[in-house]
Short mmCIF file of C-alpha atoms and ligand atoms in Angstrom, two decimals:
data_model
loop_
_atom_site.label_atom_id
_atom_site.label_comp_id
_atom_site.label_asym_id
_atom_site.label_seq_id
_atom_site.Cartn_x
_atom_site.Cartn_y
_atom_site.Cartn_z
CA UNK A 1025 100.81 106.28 -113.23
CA UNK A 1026 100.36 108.59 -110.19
CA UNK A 1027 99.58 112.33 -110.86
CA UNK A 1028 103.45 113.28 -109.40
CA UNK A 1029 105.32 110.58 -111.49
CA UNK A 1030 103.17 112.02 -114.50
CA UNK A 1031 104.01 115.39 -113.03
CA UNK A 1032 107.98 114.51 -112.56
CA UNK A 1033 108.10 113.16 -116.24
CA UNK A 1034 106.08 116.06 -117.61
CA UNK A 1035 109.12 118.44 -116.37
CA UNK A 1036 111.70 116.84 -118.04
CA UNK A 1037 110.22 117.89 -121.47
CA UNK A 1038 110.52 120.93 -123.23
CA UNK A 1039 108.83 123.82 -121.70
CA UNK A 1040 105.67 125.09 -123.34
CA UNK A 1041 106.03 128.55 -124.35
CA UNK A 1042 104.21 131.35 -122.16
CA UNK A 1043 101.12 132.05 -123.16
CA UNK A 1044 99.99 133.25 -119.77
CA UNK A 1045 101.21 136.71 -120.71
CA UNK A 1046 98.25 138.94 -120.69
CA UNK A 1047 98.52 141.40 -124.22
CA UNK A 1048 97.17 145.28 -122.25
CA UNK A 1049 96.81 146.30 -126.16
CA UNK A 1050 94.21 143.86 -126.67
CA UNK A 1051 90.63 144.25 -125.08
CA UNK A 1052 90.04 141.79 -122.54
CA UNK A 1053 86.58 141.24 -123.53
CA UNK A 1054 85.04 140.67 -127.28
CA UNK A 1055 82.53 142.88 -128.43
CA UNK A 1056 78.55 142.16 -127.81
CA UNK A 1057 77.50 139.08 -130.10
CA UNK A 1058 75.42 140.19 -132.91
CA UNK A 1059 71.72 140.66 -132.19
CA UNK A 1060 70.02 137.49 -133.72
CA UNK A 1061 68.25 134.26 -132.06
CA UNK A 1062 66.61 134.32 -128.98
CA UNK A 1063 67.98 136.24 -126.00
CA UNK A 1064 69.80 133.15 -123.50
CA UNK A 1065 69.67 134.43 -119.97
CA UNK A 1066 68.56 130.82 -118.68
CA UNK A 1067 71.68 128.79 -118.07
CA UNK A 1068 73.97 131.54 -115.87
CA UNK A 1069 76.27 131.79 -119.08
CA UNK A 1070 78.54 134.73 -119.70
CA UNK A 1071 77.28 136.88 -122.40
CA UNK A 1072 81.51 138.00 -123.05
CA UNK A 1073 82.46 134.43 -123.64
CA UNK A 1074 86.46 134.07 -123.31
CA UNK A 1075 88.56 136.88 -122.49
CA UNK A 1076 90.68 138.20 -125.78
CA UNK A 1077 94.05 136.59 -124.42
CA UNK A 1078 91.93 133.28 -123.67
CA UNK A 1079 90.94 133.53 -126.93
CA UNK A 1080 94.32 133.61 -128.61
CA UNK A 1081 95.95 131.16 -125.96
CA UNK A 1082 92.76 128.97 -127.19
CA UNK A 1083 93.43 129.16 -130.62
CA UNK A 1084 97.41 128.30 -129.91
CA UNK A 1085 96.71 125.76 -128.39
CA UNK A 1086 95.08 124.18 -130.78
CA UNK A 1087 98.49 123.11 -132.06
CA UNK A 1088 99.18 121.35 -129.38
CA UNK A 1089 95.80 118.86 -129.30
CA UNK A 1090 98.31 115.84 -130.63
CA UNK A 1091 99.83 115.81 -127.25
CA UNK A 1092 98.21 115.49 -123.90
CA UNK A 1093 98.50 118.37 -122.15
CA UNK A 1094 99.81 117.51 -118.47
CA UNK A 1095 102.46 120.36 -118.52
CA UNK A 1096 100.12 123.07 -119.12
CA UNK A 1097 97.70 121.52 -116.47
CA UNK A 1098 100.41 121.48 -113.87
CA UNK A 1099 101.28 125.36 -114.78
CA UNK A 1100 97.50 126.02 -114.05
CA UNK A 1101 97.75 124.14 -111.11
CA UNK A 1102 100.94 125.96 -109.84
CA UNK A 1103 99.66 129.51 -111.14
CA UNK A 1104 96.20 128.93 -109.35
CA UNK A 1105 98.10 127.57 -106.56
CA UNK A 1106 100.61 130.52 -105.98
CA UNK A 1107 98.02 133.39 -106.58
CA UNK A 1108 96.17 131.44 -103.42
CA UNK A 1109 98.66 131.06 -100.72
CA UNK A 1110 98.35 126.97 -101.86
CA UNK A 1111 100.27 123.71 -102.31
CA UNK A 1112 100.26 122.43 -105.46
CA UNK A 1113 98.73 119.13 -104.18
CA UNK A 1114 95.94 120.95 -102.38
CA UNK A 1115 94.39 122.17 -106.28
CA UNK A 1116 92.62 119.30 -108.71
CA UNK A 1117 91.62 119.72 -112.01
CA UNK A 1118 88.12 118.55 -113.40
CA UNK A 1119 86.57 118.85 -117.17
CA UNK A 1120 83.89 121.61 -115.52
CA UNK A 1121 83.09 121.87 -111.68
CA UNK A 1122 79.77 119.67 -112.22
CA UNK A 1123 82.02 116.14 -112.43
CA UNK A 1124 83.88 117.27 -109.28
CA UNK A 1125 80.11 117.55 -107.31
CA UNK A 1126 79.37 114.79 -108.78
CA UNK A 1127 82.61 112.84 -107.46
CA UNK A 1128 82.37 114.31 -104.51
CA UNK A 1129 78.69 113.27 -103.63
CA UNK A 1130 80.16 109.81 -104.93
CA UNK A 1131 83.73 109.58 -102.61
CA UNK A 1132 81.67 111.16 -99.55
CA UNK A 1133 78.57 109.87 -98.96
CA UNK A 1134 78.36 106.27 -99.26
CA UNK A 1135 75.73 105.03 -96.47
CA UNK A 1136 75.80 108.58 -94.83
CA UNK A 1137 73.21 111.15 -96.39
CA UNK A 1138 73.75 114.21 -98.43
CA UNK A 1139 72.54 117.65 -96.57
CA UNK A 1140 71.61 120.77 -99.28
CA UNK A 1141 70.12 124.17 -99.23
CA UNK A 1142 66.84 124.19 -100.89
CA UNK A 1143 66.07 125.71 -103.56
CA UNK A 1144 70.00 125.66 -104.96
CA UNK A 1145 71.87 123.69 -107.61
CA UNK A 1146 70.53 120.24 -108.05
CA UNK A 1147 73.67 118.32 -108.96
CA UNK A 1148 74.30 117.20 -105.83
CA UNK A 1149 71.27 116.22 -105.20
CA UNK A 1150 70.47 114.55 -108.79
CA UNK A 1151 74.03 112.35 -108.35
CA UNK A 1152 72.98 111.16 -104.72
CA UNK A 1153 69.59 109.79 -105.38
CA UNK A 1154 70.68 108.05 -108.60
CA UNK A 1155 73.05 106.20 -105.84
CA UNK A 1156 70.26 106.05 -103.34
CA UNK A 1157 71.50 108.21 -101.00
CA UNK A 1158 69.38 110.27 -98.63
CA UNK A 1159 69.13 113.64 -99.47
CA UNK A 1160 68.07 116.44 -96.73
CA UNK A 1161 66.56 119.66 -98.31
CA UNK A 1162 67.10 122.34 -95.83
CA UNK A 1163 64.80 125.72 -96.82
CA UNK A 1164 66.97 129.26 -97.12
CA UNK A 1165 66.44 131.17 -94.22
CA UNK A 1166 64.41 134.52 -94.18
CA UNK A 1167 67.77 137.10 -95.88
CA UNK A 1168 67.87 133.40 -98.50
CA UNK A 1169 71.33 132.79 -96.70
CA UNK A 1170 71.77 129.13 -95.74
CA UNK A 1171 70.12 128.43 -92.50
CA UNK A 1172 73.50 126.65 -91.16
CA UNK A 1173 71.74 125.75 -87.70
CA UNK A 1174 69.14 124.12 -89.49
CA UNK A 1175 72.00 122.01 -91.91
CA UNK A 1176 73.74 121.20 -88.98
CA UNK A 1177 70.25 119.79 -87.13
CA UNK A 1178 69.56 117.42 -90.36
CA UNK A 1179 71.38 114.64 -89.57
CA UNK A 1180 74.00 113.90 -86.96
CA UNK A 1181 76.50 112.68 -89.35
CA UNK A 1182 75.99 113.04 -92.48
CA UNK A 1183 78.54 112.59 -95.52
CA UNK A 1184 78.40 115.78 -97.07
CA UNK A 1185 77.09 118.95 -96.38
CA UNK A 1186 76.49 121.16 -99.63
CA UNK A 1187 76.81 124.53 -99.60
CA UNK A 1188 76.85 127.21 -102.75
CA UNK A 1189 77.85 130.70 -102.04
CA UNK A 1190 76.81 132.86 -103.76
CA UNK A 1191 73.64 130.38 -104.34
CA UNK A 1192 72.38 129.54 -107.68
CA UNK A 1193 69.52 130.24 -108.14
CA UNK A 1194 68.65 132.98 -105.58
CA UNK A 1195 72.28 134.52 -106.10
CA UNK A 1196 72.22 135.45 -102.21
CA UNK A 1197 75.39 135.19 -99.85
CA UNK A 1198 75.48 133.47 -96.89
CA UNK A 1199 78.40 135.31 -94.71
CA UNK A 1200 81.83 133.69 -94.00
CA UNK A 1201 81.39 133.49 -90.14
CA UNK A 1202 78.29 131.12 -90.79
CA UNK A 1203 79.88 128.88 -92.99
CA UNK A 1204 83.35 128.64 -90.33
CA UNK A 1205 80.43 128.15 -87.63
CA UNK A 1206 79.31 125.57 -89.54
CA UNK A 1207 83.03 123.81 -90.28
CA UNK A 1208 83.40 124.37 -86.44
CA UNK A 1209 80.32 122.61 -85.25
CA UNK A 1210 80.09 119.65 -87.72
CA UNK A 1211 80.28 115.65 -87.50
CA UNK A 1212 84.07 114.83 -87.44
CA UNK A 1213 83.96 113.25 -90.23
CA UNK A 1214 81.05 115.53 -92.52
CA UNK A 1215 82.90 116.74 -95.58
CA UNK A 1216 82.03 120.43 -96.35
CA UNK A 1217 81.89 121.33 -99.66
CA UNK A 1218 81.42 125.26 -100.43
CA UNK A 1219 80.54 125.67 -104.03
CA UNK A 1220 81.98 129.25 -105.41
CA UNK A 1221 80.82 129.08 -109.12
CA UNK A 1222 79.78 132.27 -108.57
CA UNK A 1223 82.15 133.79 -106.30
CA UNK A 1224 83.94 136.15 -108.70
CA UNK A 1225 80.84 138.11 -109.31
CA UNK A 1226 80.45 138.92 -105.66
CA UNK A 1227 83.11 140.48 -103.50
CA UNK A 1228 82.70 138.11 -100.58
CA UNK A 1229 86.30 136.10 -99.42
CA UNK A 1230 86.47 132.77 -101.21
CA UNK A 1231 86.92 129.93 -98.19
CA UNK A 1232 90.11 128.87 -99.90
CA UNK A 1233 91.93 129.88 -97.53
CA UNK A 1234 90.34 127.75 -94.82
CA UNK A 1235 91.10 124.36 -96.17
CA UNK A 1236 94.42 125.04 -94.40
CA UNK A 1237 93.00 124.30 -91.07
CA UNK A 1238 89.92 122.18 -92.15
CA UNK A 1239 90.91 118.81 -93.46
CA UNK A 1240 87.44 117.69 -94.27
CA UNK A 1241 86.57 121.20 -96.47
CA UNK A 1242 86.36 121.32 -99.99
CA UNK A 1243 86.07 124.43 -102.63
CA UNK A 1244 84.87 124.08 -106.24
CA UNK A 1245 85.52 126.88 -108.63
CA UNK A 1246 84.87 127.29 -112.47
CA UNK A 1247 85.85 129.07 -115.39
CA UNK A 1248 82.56 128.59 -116.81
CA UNK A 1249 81.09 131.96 -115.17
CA UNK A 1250 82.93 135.10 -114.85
CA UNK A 1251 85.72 133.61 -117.30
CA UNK A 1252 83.60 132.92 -119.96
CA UNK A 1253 84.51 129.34 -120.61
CA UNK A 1254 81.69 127.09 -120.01
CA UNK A 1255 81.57 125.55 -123.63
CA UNK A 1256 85.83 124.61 -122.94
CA UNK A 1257 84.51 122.61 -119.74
CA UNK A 1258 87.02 123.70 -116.51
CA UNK A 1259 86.58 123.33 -113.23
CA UNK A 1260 89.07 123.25 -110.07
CA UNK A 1261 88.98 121.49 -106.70
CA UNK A 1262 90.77 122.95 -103.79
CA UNK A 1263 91.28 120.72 -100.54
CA UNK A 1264 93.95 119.44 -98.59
CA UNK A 1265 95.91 116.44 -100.68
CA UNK A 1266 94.07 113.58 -98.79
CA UNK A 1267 90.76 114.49 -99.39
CA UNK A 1268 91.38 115.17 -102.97
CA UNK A 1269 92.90 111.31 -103.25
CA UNK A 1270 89.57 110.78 -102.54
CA UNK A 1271 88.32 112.34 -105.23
CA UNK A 1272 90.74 111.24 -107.23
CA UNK A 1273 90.03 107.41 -107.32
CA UNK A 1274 86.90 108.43 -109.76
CA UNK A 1275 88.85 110.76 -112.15
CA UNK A 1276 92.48 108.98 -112.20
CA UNK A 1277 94.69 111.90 -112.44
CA UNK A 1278 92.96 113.01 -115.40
CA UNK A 1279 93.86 116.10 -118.26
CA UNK A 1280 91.83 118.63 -119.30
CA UNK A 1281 91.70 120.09 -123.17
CA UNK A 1282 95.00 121.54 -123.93
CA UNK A 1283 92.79 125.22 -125.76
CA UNK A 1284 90.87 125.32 -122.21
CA UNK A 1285 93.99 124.88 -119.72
CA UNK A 1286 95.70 127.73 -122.00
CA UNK A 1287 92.82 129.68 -122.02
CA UNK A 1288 92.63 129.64 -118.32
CA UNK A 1289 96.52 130.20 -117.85
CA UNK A 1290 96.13 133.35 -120.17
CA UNK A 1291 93.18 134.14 -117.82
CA UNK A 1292 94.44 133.61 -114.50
CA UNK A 1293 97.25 136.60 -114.31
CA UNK A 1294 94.89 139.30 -115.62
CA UNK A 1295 94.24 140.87 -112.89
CA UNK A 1296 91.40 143.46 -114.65
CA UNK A 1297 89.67 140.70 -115.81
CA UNK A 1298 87.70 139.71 -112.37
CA UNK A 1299 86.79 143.58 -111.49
CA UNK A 1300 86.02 144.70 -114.81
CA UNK A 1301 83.78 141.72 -115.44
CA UNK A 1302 82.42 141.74 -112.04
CA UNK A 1303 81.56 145.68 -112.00
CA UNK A 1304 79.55 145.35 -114.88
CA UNK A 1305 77.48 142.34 -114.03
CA UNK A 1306 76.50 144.42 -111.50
CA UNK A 1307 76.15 147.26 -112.99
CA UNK A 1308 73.29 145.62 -115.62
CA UNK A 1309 71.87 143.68 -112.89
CA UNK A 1310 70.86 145.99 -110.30
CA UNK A 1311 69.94 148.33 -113.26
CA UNK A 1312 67.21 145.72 -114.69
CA UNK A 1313 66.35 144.70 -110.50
CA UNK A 1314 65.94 148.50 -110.02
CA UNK A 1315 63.52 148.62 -113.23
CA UNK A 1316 61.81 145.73 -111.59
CA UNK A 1317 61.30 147.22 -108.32
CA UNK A 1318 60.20 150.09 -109.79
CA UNK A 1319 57.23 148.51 -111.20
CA UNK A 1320 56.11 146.53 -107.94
CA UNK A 1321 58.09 143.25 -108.73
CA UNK A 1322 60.47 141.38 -105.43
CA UNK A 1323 63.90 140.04 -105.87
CA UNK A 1324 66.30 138.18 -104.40
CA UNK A 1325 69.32 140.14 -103.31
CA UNK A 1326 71.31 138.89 -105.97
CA UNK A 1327 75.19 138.94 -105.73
CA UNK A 1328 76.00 137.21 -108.61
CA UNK A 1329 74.80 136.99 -112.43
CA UNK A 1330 71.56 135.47 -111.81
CA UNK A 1331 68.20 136.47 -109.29
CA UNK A 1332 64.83 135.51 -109.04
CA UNK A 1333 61.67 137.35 -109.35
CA UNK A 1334 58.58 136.52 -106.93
CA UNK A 1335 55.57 136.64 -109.56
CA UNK A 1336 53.19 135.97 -107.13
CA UNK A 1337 51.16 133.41 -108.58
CA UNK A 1338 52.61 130.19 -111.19
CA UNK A 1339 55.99 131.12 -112.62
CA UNK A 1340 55.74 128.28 -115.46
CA UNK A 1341 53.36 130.50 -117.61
CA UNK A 1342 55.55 133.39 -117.50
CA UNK A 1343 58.53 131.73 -118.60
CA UNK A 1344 56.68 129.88 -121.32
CA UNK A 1345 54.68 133.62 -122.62
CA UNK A 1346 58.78 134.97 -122.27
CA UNK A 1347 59.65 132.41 -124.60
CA UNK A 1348 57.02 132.79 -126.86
CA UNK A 1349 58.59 136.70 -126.71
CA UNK A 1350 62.60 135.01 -127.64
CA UNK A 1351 63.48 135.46 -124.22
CA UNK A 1352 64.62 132.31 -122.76
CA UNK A 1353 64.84 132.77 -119.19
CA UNK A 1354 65.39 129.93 -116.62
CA UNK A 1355 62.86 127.95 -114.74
CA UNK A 1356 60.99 127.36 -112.14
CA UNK A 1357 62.08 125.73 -108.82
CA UNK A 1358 59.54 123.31 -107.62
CA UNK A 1359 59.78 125.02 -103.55
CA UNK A 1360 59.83 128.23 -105.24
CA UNK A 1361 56.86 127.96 -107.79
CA UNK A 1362 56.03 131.77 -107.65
CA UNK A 1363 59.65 132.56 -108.70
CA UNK A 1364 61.37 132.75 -111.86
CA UNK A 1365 65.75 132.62 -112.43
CA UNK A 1366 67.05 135.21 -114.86
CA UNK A 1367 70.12 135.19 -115.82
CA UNK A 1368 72.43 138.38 -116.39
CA UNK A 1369 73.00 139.05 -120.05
CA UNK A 1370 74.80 142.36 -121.84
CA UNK A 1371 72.70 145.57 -121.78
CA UNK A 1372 71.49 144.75 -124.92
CA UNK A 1373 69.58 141.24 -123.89
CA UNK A 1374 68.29 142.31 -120.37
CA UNK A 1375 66.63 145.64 -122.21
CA UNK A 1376 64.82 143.09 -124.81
CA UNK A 1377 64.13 141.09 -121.31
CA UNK A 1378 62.31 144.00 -120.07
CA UNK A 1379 60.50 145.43 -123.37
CA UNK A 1380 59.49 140.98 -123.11
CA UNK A 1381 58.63 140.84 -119.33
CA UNK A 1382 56.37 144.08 -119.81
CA UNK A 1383 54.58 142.84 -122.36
CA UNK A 1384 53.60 139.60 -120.77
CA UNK A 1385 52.86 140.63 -116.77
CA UNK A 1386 51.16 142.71 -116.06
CA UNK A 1387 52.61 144.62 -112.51
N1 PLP B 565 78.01 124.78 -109.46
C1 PLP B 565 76.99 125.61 -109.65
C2 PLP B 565 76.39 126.29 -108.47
C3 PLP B 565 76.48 125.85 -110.93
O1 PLP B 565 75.43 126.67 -111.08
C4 PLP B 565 77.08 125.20 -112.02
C5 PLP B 565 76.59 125.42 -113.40
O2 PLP B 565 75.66 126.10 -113.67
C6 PLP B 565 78.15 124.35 -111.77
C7 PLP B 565 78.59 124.16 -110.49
C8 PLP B 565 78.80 123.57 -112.87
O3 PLP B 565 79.63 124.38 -113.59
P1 PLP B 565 80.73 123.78 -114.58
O4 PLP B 565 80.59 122.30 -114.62
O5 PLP B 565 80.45 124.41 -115.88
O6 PLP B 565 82.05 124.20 -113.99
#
């Protein structure tokens, strides 16, 4: 069945009730989790979780797990749509942002070669070379922006061009006019993908609007960072309709979990949500990169709810002695071995990160 005959027969059922309606009495984000276990700042989770409407929406929809949930996926579709200036067929949904990389390395590479920022997120890379694709690693430039002239000099034609902005794990930006120079100045055929996982928590313009003009450009978001969701596995691809039947052919018009697509349509019209959530990532970020400074310790310029710290000799130790302290932090990337990813918890976790990373360096 094709995703508009599943669409048109979806629509002739009983509408879902609305649970997209954001409750102002509630707060929009649960308290801090209790103070037990190790402190996680080493997978670039959210230390809020779901949002308190998500959370209710979740539990609703519950109730509706007997049933799969195309009409609620097609509401996401049209609400994400709308608030984007989008078609509906221009928006795909994916169980988490990770299978759509993954699909995408698969439907655009074939014999042609993957091109990637180095050091970023290694999906991309991990799915080509289990294929046998080539893979070129293109190094950050100086400000740890994508060097686009450099991505574009990789390989004439290559099948896909990877980009992640902000990047994971530097949490740097790489500015909108280099990534339309890029789209500008590719192979015909090169599919860009941007990845915006992050994008919430930095107030650079998402490139959805660009797919307008750019057949060959594809945007993955998620609702596994800023929105909290990343154990109810959502992810969205944006692209014009013929590039996403691309995609398509691996993931056959498939649904999502009815608690996660509600949890997403309750978070999609709060329009607090993004700013509140993205002022205080900051605002505990650059507090614990300030303390950092302040104590003779680089970082990247992070826009986003992760940065890296230049140790200046092996990074591996560190992480293992912060460990040892029950502060998992993230690891080490093998062109970066001197650097170290943190992740942004609450106040609470990056405080016992410091009281940790004090004990065991020594600056
Ligand atoms: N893209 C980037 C840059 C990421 O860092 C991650 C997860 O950490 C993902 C995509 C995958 O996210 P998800 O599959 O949870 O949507």
């Amino acid at each position: 069945m094709t995703d508009m005959t599943r669409r048109s027969l979806v629509g002739l059922g009983m509408a879902l009730p609305l649970l997209g309606q954001v409750s102002w009495a509630a707060p929009r984000s649960p308290g801090t989790p209790a103070a037990t276990g190790p402190v996680r700042i080493n997978f670039n989770e959210s230390p809020w979780g779901p949002s308190s409407a998500a959370r209710q929406a979740m539990r609703e929809g519950i109730e509706q797990c007997g049933r799969y949930p195309y009409d609620a996926q097609y509401r996401l579709i049209d609400e994400f749509a709308a608030q984007n200036a989008l078609q509906a067929d221009q928006v795909q949904v994916f169980c988490g942002s990770k299978l759509a990389l993954q699909h995408a390395v698969m439907a655009f590479t074939g014999a042609n070669s993957l091109v990637v920022p180095e050091p970023s997120y290694e999906a991309p890379i991990e799915a080509a070379l289990s294929r046998g694709t080539k893979v070129h690693r293109v190094a950050l430039d100086r400000q740890h922006a994508h060097d686009i002239q450099a991505m574009l000099a990789a390989d004439q034609a290559p099948g896909l061009i990877y980009l992640c902005n902000p990047n994971n794990p530097t949490g740097t930006l790489t500015p909108r006019r280099h990534i339309e120079r890029l789209l500008a100045n590719k192979a015909k055929d090169s599919v860009v993908l941007v990845d915006e996982a992050y994008i919430h928590f930095s107030d650079a313009q998402s490139c959805i609007d660009l797919v307008k003009e750019h057949p060959e450009l594809l945007v993955l978001q998620t609702f596994s960072k800023l929105y909290g969701m990343a154990g109810a596995r959502l992810g969205l691809a944006i692209g014009q309709a013929s590039l996403l039947q691309r995609l398509e052919v691996y993931d056959g018009g498939n649904v999502a979990a009815a608690p996660t697509l509600l949890g997403a349509l309750a978070s999609l019209p709060d329009r607090q949500l993004v700013p509140e959530r993205n002022a205080e990532n900051a605002r505990v970020r650059d507090a614990t990169i300030a303390w950092l400074n302040q104590r003779g310790w680089r970082c990247t310029a992070s826009q986003t709810n992760c940065f890296m710290i230049d140790l200046r000799g092996p990074g591996q130790p560190v992480v293992e002695r912060l460990a040892k302290e029950g502060v998992l932090i993230g690891r080490v990337w093998p062109s970066w071995p001197n650097w170290v990813r943190v992740s942004v918890g609450n106040e609470r976790e990056m405080l016992r990160f410091r009281e940790a990373f004090a004990k065991v360096t020594v600056s």
